[in-house]
Coordinates of C-alpha atoms and ligand atoms in Angstrom, one line a residue:
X1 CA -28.1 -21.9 3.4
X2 CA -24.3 -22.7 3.7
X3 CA -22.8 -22.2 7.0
X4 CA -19.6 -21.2 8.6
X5 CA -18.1 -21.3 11.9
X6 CA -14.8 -19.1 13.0
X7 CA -13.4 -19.7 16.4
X8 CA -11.0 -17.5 18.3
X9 CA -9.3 -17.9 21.6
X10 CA -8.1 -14.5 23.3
X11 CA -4.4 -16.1 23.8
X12 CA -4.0 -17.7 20.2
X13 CA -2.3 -14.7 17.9
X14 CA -0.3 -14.2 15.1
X15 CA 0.9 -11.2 16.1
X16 CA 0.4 -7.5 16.6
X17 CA -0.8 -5.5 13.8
X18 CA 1.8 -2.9 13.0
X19 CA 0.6 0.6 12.9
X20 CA 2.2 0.6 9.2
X21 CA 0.7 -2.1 7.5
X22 CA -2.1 0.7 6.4
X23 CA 0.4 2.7 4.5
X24 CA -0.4 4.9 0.9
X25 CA 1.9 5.3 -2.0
X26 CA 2.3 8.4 -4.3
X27 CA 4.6 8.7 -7.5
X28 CA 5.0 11.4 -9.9
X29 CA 2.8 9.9 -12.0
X30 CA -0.4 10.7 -13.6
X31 CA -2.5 13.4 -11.6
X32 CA -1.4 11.7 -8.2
X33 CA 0.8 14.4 -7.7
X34 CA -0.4 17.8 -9.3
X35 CA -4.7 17.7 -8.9
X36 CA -4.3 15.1 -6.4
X37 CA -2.4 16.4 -3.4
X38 CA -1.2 19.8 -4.9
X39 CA -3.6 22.6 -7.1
X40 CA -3.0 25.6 -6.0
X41 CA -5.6 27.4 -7.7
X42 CA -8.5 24.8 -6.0
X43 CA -10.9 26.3 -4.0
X44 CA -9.8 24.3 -1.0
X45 CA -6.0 24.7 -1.3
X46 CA -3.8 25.9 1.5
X47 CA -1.4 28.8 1.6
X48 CA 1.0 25.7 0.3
X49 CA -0.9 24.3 -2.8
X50 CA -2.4 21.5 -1.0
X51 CA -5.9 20.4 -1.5
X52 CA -7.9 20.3 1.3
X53 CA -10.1 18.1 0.5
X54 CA -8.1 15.5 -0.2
X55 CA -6.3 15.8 2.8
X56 CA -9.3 15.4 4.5
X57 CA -9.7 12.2 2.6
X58 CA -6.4 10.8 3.3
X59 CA -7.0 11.7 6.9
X60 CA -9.9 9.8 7.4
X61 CA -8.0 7.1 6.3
X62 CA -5.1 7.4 9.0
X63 CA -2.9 6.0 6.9
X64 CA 0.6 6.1 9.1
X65 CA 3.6 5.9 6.0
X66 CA 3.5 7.4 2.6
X67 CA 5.8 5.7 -0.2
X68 CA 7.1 9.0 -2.2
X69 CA 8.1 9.7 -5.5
X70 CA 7.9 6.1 -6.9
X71 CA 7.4 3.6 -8.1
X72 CA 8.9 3.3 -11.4
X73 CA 9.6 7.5 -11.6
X74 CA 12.5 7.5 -9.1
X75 CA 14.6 5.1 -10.8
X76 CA 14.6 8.1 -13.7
X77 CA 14.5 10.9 -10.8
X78 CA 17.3 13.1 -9.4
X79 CA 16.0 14.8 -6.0
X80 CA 18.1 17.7 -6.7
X81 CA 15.4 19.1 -9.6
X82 CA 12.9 19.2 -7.1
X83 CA 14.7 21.5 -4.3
X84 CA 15.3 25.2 -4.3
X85 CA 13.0 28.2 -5.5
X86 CA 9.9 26.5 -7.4
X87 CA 10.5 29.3 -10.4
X88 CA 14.4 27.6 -11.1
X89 CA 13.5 24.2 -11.1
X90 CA 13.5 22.3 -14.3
X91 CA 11.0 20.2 -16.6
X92 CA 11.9 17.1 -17.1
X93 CA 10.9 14.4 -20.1
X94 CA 9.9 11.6 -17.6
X95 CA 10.6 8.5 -19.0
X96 CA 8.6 5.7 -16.7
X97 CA 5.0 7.3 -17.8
X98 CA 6.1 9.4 -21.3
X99 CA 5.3 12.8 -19.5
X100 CA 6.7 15.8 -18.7
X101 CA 7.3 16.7 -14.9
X102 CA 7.6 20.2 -13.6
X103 CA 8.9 19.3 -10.5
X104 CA 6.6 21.8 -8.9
X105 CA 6.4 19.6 -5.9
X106 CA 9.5 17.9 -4.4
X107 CA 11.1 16.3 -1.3
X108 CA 10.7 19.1 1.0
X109 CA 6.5 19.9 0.3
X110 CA 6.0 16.1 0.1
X111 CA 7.1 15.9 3.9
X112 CA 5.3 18.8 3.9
X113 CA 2.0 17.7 2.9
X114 CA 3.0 14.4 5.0
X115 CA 2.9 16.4 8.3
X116 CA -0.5 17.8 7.5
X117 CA -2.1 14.5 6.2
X118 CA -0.8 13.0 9.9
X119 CA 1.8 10.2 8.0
X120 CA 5.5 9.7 8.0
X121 CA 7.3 9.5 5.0
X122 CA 9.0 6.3 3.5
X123 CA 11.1 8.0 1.1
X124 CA 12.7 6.1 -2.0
X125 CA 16.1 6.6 -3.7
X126 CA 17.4 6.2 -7.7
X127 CA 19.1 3.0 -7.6
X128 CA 18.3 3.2 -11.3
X129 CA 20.1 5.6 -13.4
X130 CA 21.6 6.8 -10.4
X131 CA 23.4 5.2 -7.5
X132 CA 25.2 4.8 -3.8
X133 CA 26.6 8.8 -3.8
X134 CA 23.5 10.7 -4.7
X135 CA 21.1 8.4 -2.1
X136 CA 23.6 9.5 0.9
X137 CA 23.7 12.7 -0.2
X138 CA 19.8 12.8 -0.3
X139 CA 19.8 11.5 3.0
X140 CA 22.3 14.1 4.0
X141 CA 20.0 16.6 2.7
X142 CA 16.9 15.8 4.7
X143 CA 18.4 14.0 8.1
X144 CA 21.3 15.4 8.7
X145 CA 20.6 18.7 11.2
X146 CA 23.4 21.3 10.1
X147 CA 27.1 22.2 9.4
X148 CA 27.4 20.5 5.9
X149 CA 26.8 21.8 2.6
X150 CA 23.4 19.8 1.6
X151 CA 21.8 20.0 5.2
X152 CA 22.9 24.3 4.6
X153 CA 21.1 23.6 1.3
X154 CA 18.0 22.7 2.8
X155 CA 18.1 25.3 5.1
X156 CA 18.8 27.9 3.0
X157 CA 15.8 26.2 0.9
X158 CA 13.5 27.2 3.9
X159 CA 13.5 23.7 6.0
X160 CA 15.4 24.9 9.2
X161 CA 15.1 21.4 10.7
X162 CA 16.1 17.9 9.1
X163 CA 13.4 15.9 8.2
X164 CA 14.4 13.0 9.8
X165 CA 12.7 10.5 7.5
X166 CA 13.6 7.2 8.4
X167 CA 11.9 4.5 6.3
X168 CA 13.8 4.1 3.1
X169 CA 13.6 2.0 0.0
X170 CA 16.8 1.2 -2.2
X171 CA 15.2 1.7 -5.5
X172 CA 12.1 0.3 -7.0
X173 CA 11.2 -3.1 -8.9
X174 CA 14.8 -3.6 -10.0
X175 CA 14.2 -6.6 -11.2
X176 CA 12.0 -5.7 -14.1
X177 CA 12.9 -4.6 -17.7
X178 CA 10.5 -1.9 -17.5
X179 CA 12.6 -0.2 -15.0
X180 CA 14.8 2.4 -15.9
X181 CA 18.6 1.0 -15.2
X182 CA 17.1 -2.6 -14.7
X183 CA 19.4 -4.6 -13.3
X184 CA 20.7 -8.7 -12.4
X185 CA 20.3 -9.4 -9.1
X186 CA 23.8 -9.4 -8.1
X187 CA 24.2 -6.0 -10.1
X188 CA 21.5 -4.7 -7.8
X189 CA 22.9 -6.9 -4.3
X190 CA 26.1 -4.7 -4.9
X191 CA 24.8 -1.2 -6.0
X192 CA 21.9 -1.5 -3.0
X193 CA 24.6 -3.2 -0.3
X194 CA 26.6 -0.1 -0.8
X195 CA 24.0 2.7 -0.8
X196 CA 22.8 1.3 2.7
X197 CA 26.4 1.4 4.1
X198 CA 26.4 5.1 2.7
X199 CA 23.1 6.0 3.7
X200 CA 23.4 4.7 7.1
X201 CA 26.8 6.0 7.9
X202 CA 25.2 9.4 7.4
X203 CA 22.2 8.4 9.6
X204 CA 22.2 5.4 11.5
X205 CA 18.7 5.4 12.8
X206 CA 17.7 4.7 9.1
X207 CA 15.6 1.4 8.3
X208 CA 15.9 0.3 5.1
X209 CA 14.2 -1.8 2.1
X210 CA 15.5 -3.6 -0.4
X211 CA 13.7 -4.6 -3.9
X212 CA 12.3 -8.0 -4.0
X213 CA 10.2 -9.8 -6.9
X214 CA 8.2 -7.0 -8.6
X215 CA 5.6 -10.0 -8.6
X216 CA 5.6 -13.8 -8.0
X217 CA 5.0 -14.7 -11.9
X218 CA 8.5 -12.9 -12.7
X219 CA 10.8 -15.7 -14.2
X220 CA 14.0 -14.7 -11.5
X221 CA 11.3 -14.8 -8.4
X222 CA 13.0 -17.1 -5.6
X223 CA 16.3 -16.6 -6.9
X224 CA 16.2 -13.2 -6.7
X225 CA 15.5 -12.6 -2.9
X226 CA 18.4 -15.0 -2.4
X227 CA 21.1 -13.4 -4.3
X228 CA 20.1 -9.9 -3.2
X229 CA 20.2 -10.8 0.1
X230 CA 23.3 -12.4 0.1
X231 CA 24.6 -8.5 -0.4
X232 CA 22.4 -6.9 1.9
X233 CA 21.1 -9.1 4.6
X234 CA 23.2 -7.3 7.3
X235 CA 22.1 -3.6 6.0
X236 CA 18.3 -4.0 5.5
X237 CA 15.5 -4.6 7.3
X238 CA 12.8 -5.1 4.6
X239 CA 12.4 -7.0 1.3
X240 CA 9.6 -5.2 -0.7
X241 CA 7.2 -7.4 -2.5
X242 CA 4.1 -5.8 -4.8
X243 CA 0.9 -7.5 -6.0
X244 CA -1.5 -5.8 -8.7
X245 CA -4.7 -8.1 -8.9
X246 CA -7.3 -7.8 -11.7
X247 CA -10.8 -9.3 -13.3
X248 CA -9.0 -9.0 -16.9
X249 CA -11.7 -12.3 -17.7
X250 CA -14.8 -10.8 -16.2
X251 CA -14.8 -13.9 -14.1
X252 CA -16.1 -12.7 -10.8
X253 CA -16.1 -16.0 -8.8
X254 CA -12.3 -16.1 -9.5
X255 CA -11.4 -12.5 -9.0
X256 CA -12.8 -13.0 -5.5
X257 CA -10.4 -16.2 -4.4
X258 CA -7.3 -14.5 -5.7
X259 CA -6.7 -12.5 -2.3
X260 CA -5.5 -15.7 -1.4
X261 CA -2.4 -16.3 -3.7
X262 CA -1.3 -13.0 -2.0
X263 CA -1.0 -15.1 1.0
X264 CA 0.9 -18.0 -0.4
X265 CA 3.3 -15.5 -2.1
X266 CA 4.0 -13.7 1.4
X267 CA 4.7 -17.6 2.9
X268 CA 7.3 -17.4 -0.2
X269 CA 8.8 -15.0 0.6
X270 CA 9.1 -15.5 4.3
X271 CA 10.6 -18.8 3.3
X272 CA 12.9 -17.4 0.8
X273 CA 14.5 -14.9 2.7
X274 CA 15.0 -17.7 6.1
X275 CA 16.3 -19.6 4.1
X276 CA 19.1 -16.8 3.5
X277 CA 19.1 -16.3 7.4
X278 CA 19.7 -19.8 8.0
X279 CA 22.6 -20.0 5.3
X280 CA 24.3 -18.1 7.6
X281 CA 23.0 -19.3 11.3
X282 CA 21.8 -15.6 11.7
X283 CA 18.5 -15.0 14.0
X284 CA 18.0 -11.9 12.2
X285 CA 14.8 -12.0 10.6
X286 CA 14.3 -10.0 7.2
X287 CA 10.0 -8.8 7.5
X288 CA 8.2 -7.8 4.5
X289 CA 7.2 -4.7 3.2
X290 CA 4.6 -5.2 0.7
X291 CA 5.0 -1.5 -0.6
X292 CA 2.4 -1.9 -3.8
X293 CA -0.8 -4.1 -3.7
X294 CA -4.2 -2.9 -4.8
X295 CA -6.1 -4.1 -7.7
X296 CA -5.5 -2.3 -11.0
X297 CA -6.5 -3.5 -14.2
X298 CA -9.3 -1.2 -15.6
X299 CA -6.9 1.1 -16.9
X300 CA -4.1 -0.7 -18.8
X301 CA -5.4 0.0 -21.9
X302 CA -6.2 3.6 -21.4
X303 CA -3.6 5.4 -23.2
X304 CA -4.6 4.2 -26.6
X305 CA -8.1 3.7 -25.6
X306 CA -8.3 7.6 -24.2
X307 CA -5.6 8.8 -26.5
X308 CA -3.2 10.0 -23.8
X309 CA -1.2 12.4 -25.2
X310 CA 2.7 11.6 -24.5
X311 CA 4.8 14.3 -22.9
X312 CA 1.7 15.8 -21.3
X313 CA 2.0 17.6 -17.6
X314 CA 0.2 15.2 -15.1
X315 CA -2.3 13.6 -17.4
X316 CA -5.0 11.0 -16.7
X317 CA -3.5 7.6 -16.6
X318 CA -4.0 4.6 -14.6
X319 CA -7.3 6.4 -13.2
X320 CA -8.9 2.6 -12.1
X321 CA -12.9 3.8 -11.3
X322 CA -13.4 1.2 -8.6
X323 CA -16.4 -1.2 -8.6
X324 CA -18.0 -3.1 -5.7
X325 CA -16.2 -6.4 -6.7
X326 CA -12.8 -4.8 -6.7
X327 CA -13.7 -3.6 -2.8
X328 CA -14.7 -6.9 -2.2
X329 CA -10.9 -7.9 -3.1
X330 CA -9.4 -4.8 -1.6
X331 CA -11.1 -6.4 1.5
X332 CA -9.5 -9.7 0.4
X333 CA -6.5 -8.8 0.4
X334 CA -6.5 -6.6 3.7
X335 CA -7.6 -9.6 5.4
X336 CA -4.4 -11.6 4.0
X337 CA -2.3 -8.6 5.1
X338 CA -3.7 -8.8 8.6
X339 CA -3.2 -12.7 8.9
X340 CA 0.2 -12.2 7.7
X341 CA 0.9 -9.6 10.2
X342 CA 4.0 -11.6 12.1
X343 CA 6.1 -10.9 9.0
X344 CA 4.6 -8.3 6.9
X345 CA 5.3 -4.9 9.0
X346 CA 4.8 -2.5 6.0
X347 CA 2.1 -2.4 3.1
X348 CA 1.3 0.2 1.3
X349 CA -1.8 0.8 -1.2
X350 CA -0.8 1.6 -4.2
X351 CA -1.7 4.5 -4.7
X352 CA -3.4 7.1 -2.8
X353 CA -4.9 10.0 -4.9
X354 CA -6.1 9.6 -9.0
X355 CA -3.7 7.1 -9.8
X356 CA -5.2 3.4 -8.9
X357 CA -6.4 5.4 -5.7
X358 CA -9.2 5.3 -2.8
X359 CA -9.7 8.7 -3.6
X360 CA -10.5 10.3 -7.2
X361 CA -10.4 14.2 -7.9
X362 CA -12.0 16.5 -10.6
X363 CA -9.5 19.5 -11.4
X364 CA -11.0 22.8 -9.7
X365 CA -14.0 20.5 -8.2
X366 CA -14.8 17.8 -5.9
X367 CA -12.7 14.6 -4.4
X368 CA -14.6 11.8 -3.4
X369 CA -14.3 8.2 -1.8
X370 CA -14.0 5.2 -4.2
X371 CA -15.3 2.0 -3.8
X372 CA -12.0 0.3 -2.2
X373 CA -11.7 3.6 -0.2
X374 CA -14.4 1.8 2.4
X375 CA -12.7 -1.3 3.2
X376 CA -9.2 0.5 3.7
X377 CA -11.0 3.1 6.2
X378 CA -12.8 0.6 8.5
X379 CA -9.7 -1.5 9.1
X380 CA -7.2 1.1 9.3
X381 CA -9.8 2.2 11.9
X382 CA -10.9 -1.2 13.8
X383 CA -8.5 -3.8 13.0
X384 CA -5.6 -2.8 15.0
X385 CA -4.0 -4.6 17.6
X386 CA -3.5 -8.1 18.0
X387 CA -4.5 -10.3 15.1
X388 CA -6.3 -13.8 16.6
X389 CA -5.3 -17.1 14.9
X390 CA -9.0 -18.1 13.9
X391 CA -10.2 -21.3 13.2
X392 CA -12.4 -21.0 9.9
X393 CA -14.4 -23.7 8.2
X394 CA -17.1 -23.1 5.7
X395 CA -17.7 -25.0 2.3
X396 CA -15.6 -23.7 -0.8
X397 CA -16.2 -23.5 -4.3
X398 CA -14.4 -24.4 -7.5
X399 CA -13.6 -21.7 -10.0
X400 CA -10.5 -21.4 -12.7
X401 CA -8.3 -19.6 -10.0
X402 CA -8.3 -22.1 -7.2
X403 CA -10.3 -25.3 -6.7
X404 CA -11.6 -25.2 -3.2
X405 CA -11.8 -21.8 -2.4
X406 CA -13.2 -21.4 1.0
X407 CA -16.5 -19.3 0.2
X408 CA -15.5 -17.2 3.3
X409 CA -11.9 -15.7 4.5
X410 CA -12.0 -13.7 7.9
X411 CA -9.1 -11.9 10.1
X412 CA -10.2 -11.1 13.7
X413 CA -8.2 -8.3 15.5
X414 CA -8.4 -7.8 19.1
X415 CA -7.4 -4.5 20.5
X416 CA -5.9 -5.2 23.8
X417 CA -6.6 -1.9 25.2
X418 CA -10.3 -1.7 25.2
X419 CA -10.8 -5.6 25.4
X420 CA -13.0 -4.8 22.0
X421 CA -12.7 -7.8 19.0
X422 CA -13.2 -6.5 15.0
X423 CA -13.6 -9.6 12.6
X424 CA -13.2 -8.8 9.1
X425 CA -15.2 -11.5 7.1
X426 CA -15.5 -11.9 2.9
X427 CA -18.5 -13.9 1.6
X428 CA -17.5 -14.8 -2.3
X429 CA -20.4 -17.1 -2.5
X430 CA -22.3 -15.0 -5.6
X431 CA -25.5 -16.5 -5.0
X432 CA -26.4 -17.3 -1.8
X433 CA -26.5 -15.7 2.2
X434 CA -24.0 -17.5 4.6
X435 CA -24.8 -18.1 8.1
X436 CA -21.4 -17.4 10.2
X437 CA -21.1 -18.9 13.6
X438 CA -18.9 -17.2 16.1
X439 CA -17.3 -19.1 19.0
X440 CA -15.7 -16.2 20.7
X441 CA -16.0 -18.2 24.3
X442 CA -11.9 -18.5 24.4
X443 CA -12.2 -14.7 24.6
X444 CA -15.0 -13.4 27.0
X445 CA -18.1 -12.3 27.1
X446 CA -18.0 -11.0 24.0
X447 CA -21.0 -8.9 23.1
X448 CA -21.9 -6.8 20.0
X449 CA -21.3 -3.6 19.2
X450 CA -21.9 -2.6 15.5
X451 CA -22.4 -4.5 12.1
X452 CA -21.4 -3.3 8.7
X453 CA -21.8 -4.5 5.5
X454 CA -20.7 -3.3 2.0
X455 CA -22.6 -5.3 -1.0
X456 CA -24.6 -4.1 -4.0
X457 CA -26.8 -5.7 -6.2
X458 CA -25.1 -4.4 -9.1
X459 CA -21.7 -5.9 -8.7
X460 CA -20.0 -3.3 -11.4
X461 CA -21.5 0.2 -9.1
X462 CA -19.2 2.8 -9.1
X463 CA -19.3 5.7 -6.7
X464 CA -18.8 8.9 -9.3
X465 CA -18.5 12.9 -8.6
X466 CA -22.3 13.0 -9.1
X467 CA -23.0 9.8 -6.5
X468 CA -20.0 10.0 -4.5
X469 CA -21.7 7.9 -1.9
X470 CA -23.4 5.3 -4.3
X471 CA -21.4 2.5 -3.0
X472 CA -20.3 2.3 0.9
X473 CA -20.7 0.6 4.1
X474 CA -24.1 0.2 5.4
X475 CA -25.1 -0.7 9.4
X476 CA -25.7 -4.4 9.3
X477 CA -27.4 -6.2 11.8
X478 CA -25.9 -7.5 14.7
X479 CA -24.8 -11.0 15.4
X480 CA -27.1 -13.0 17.8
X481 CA -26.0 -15.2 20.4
X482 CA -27.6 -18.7 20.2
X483 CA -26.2 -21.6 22.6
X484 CA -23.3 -19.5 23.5
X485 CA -22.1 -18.7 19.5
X486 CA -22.6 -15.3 17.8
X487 CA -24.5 -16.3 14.9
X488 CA -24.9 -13.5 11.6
X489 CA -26.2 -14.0 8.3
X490 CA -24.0 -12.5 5.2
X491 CA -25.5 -11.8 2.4
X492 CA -23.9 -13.2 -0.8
X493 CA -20.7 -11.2 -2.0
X494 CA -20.5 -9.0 0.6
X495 CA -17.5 -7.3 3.1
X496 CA -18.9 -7.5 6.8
X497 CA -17.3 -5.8 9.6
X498 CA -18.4 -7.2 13.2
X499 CA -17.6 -6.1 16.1
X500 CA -17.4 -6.9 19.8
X501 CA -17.2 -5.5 23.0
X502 CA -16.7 -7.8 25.9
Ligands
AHR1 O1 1.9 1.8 -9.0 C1 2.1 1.9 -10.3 C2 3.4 1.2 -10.8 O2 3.4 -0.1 -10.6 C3 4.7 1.7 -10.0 O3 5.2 2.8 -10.5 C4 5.6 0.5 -10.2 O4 6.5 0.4 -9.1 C5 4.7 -0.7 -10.4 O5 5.0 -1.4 -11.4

């Protein structure tokens, strides 16, 4: 049986996990929106509209930011349609997904619904068809307390008190033709370097991101960062970078070492955007906020496939049903996020409800927990705190992604408040059991606690509305110590959650 050892020393970190590195995304897209969070005529809605259920769901998964309305919607979106008595607003042709929006929900439910689901909002502006003027005034609208026309507006709308949202983005994937009022890079540098000065002269407390690379294989990646940056480095605090990975070639052994090109793409960007500090002998570091990543792929082909009718009020597109081997590289790339954790501060899964979600819905029945829902939920829940530099080394494998992939790839997260140690640990190896060796000696006594594993047989299971439970975490057993090492076996392509207790 191959064999790996891991060893982690109580004073050698990376860095300390932020709080928002398990943030959700949801766009006026699809039936993220309207089924999702909002169906008034469900048996579990609220007084509001809002599904119970699904905040419930989203609950459990304590997720502390929420990325709201898009994605590729805002860039086509003007904030003012979805403000003011629900019966006036207007229906829209919405160009990013060919369907027609109602704008039944809008700024002031979504922070709303944010307050009940126990998250902050991250709010994103039109830098698209739209520019500088209406983002201030949509910040005026929500921050700013009283006295001025728009912060009147939203109290005469029935928000007495300013929302005070402070996480911003300055558009969405800018860079890509796709987007609705694409633009160059030093199109966007200007049009997002003066929004921030707008929007932060009507709040100052605001952070801010700016678009990077909607993904590393676009042809301006590198060179975009750098000219955008040159506009805004002294108004932002973010550069947003996305990652969408797939199994397009039903090549599991390669689907399960591309977590790690994540990785390398975040060291390209961290490079990237020093290079822009050192250009100018500033100390000011820009940090990532990797605003998208999840895998999608099972539904690009769905609107001719399912004949999706175009124009259609929320219908059901990008609706990914999640098997095992996608949670395996949800866990993947959580594990990339966490060893990242000194310059990513922000990530978002993308998205949270129907649309490439942990969470699926039937209109007027049940919501239940996909696949990637389970990694997600155990380490929003246990792997917070300090991330440990580990020393890994296993055997690796060859596959058409990456010669040499390790067969194993493990984060270990200390909280420094109960002393307690999570590890985080991906077998990809298809075939065989791995023994892992722990050397934990660097940080205590450390004894275990509790052992979870999530694996299947059947690599393609699916949790449904029927067997919403067919696929989830299972208790493991625990790790044994043998000559002063914390030995487990994991079985072959599994997601094991250990932890420790010293
Ligand atoms: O999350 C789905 C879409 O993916 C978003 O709207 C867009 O930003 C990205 O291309």
């Amino acid at each position: 049986m191959p064999a790996a050892s891991l060893r982690i020393e109580r004073d050698y970190t990376i860095g300390t996990v932020d709080p928002r590195l398990y943030g959700g995304f949801a766009e006026h897209l699809g039936r993220c929106i309207y089924e999702g969070i909002w169906e008034p005529d469900h048996p579990t809605a609220d007084a509001h509209g809002f599904r119970g259920d699904v905040l419930a769901l989203v609950r459990e998964l304590d997720l502390p930011v929420m990325r709201y309305p898009g994605g590729n919607f805002v860039s086509g979106y003007s904030w003012e349609d979805g403000v003011g008595p629900r019966e006036q607003r207007p229906v829209r042709q919405e160009l990013a997904w060919k369907s027609r929006e109602p704008n039944w929900v809008g700024t002031n439910e979504f922070v709303d619904w944010c307050r009940l689901a126990g998250t902050a909002p991250m709010l994103a502006v039109n830098l698209g068809t739209r520019g500088p003027e209406d983002a201030r005034r949509l910040v005026e609208y929500c921050n700013h307390p009283s006295g001025t026309q728009l912060s009147d507006l939203r109290r005469s709308h029935g928000w007495e008190q300013p929302h005070g949202v402070k996480l911003w983005c300055l558009g969405n994937e800018m860079d890509g033709p796709w987007q609705m009022g694409h633009k160059t890079a030093q199109e966007y540098g200007r049009a997002a370097c003066e929004a921030a000065k707008l929007m932060k002269w009507t709040d100052p407390s605001l952070e801010l991101v700016v678009c990077g690379s909607s993904h590393r294989g676009m042809p301006t990646f590198g060179h975009w960062e750098r000219e955008v940056l040159d506009h805004t480095f002294d108004q932002v605090e973010y550069v947003s970078i996305h990652t969408y990975l797939g199994n397009q070639a039903g090549d599991t052994a390669s689907f399960l070492a591309k977590p790690d090109a994540m990785g390398r793409f975040i060291d390209e960007v961290v490079a990237t955007v020093d290079h822009v500090a050192a250009c100018r002998r500033s100390r000011k570091r820009i940090q990532l906020s990797f605003d998208e990543w999840n895998v999608w792929y099972h539904s690009h082909d769905d609107r001719r496939q399912r004949r999706i009718e175009d124009w259609a009020i929320a219908p059901p597109i990008l609706e990914d049903h999640y098997n095992v081997e996608d949670a395996l590289v949800v866990g993947g790339m959580l594990i990339e996020l966490l060893n990242h954790c000194d310059r990513v501060k922000i990530a978002c899964l993308a998205q949270v409800v129907n649309v490439i979600a942990p969470i699926l819905t039937a209109r007027g029945g049940a919501a239940w927990r996909q696949t990637i829902f389970h990694p997600l939920a155990q380490a929003s829940r246990w792997a917070r705190g300090e991330v440990l530099r580990g020393l890994l080394r296993c055997p690796t494998y060859d596959c058409a992604e990456q010669a040499g992939t390790p067969l194993l790839t493990a984060a270990a997260v200390l909280d420094p408040a109960s002393g307690e140690v999570t590890v985080l640990a991906l077998h990809r190896g298809l075939t065989e059991p791995l023994t892992l060796r722990i050397d934990a000696r660097g940080c205590g006594d450390l004894q275990p606690i509790a052992a979870w594993v999530l694996r299947d047989d059947d690599l393609l299971a699916v949790n449904t509305a029927a067997q919403p439970d067919r696929v989830a975490p299972q208790p493991a057993a625990l790790p044994v110590s043998q000559d002063g090492l914390l030995q487990v076996e994991l079985p072959p392509a599994s997601w094991n959650v250990l932890r420790f207790r010293r």
